[in-house]
Coordinates of C-alpha atoms in Angstrom, one line a residue:
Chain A
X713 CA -12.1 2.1 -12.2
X714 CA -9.0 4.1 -11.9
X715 CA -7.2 3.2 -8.8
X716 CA -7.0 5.8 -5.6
X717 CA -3.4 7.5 -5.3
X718 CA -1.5 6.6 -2.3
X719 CA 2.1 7.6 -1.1
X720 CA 4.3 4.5 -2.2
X721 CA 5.8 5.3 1.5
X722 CA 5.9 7.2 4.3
X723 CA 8.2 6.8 7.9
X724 CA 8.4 8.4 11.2
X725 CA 10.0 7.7 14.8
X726 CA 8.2 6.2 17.6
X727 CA 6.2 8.8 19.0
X728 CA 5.8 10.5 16.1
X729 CA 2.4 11.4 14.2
X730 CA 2.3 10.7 10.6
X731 CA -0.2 11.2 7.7
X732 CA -0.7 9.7 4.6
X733 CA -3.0 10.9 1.9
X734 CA -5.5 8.8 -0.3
X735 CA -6.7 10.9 -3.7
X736 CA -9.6 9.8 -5.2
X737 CA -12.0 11.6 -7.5
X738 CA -15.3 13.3 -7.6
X739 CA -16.5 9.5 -8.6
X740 CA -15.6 8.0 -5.5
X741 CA -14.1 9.8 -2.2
X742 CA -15.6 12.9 -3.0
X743 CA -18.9 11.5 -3.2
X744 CA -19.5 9.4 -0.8
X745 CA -18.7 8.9 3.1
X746 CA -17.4 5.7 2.7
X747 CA -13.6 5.6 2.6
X748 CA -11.8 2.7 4.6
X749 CA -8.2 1.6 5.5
X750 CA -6.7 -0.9 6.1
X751 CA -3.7 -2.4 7.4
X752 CA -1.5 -5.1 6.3
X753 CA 1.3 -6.8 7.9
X754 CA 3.5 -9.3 5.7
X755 CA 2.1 -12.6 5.2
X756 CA -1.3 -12.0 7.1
X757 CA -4.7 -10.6 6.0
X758 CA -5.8 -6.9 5.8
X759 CA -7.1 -5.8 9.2
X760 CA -9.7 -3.1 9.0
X761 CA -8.3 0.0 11.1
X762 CA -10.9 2.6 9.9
X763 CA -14.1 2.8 8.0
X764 CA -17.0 5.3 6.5
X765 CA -13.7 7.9 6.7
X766 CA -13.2 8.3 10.1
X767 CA -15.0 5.4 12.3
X768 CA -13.0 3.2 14.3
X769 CA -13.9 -0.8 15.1
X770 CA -13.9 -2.0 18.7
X771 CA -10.4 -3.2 19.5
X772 CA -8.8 -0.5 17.3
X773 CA -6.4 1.8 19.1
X774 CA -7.4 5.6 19.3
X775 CA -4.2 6.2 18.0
X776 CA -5.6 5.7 14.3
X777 CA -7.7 8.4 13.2
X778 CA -9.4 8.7 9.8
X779 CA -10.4 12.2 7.9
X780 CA -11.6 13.5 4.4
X781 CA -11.2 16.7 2.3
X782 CA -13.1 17.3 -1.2
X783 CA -11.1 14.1 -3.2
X784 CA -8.7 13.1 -0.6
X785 CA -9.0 11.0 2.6
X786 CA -5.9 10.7 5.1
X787 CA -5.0 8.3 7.9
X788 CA -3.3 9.3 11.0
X789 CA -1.3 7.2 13.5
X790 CA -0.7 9.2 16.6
X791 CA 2.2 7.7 19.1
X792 CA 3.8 5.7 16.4
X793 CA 5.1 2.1 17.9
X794 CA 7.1 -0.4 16.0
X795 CA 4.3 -2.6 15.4
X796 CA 2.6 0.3 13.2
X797 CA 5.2 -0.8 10.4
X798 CA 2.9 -2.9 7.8
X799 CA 1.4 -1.3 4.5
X800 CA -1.6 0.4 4.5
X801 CA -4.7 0.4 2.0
X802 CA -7.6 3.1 1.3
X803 CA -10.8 2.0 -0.8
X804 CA -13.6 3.5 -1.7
X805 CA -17.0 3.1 -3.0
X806 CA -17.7 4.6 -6.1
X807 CA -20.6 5.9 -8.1
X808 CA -20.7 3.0 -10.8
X809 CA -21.7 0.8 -7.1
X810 CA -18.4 -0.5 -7.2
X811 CA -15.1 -0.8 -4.8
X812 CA -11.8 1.1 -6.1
X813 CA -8.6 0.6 -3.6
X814 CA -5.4 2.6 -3.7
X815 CA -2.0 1.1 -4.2
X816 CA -0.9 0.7 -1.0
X817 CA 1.6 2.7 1.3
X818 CA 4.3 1.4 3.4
X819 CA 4.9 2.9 6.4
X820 CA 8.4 3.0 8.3
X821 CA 8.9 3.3 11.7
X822 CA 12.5 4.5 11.9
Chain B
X501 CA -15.2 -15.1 16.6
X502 CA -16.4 -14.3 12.8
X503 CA -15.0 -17.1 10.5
X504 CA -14.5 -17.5 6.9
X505 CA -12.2 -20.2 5.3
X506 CA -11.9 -20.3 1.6
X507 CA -10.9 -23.2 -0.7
X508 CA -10.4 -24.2 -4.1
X509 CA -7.2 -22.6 -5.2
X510 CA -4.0 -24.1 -7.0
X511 CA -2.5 -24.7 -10.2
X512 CA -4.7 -23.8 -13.2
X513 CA -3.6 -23.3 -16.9
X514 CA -4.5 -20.0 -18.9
X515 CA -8.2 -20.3 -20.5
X516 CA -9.1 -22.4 -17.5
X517 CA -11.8 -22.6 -14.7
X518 CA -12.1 -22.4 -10.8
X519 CA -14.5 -22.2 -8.3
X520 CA -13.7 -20.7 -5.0
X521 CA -15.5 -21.5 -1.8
X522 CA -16.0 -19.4 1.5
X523 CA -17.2 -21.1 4.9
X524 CA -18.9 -18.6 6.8
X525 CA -19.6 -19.3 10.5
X526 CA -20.3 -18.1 13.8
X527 CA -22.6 -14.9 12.4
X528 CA -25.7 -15.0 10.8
X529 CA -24.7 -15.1 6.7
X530 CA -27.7 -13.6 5.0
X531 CA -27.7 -11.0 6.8
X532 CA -25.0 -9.5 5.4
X533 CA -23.4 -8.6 1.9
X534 CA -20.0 -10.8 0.8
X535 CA -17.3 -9.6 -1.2
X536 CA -13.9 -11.4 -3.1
X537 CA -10.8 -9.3 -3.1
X538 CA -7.6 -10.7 -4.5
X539 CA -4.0 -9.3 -4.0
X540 CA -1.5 -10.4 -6.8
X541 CA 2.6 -11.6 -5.1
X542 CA 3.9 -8.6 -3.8
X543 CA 1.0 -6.2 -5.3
X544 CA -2.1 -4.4 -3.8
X545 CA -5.5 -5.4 -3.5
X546 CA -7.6 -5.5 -6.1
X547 CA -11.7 -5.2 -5.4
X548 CA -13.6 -8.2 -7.4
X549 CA -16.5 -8.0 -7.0
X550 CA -19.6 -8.2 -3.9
X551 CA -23.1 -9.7 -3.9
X552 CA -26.0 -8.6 -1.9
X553 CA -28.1 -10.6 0.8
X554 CA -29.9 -12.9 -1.1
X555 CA -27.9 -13.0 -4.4
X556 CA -29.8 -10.7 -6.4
X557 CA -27.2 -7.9 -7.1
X558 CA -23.9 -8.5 -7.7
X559 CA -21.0 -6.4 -8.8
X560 CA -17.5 -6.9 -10.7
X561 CA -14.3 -4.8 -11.7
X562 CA -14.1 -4.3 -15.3
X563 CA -10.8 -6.7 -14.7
X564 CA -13.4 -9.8 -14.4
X565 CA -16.7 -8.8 -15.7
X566 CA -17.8 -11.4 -17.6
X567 CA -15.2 -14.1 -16.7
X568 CA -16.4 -14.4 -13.2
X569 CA -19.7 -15.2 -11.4
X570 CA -20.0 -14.6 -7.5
X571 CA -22.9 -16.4 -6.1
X572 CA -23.9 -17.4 -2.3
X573 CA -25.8 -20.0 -0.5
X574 CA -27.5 -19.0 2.4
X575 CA -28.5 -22.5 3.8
X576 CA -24.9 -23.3 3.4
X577 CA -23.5 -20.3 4.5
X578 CA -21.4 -19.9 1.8
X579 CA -19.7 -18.2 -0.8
X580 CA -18.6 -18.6 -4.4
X581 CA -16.7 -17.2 -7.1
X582 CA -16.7 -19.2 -10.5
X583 CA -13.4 -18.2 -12.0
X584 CA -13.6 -18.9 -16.2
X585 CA -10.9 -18.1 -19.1
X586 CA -8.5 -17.7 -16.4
X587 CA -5.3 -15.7 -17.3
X588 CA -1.7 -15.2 -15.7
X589 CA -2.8 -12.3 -14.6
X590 CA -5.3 -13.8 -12.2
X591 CA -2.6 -14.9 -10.3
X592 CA -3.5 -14.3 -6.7
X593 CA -4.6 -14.7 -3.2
X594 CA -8.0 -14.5 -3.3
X595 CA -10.1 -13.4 0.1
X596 CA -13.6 -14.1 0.7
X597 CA -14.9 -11.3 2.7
X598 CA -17.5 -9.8 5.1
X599 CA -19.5 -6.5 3.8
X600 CA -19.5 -4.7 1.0
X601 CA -17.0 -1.5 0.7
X602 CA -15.6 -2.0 4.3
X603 CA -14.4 -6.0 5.2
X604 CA -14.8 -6.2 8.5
X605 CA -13.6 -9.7 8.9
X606 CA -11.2 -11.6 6.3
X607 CA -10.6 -15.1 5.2
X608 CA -7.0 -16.3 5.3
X609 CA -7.1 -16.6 1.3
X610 CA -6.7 -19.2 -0.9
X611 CA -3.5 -18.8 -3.8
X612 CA -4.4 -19.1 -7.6
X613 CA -2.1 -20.0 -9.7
X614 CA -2.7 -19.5 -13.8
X615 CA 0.3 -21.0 -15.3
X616 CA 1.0 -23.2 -18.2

């Protein structure tokens, strides 16, 4: 159960687009459609932002978009604002039917 | 609006036990899979484990297999997670959790604290 490898940061000015990557393994991302993110401001629970790689929730701007290539899924934020600044989580099912999540990236808005 | 409030954390020394509790309301509990996921101070999360409708599969990271028991009620709409032989390591805010590899909806956590 190898953790998924995140950027330890990334930034970008309001307006901006940004990516950040999520590298999994044959195991997990590249097996299975079921890659989520999630975001994280301080002292408050995750929020869900994207799931099965590229679905958004109701109530979740467009602004966030999810994709996936062989081992590595990325998250997009389009139009960055202020309020994008938190950390940000991938996970990932896995083929031993368990849940792997990457270390986290925190993202800057400059 | 989906709740879940967890309970049971605090103070625990090292080789001791815990049960964690998770309230579910305002959505119909067995109908869908539950999940613990823990974050250490200032660290990631970390996956624990999940359990399936009616508490016949469950799952664990290698971390806690065999230390820790998930388990549900359905009548009660709740959710457990019998912490044994705890270590400092297990230090962390623990989150009961709607699905099973996406949480929807999150608990506001409960802190564990293994410390002598």
């Amino acid at each position: 159960q190898s953790a998924l490898t995140q950027p330890a940061s990334v930034s970008g000015s309001p307006g901006q687009s940004i990516t950040m990557s999520c590298t999994g393994t044959s195991s997990d991302v590249g097996s299975y459609n079921y890659v989520t993110w999630y975001q994280q401001h301080p002292g408050k629970a995750p929020k869900l932002m994207i799931y099965d790689v590229s679905k958004r929730p109701s109530g979740v701007s467009n602004r966030f978009s999810g994709s996936k290539s062989g081992n590595t899924a990325s998250l997009t934020i389009s139009g960055l604002q202020a309020e994008d600044e938190a950390d940000y989580y991938c996970s990932s099912y896995t083929s031993s039917s368990t849940v792997v999540f990457g270390g986290g990236t925190k993202l800057t808005v400059l | 609006q989906v709740q879940l409030v967890e309970s049971g954390g605090g103070l625990v020394k090292p080789g001791g036990s815990l049960r964690l509790s998770c309230a579910a309301s305002r959505f119909t509990f067995s109908d869908f899979y539950m999940s613990w996921i823990r974050q250490a101070p200032g660290k990631g999360l970390e996956w624990v484990s999940y359990i399936s409708l009616r508490g016949s599969t469950t799952y664990y990271a290698d971390s806690v297999k065999g230390r820790f028991t998930i388990s549900r009620d359905n009548a009660k709409n709740s959710l457990y997670l019998q912490m044994n032989s705890l270590r400092a390591e297990d230090t962390a805010v623990y989150y009961c959790v709607r699905g099973q590899y996406s949480g929807f909806y999150w608990g506001q956590g409960t802190l564990v604290t293994v410390s002598s």
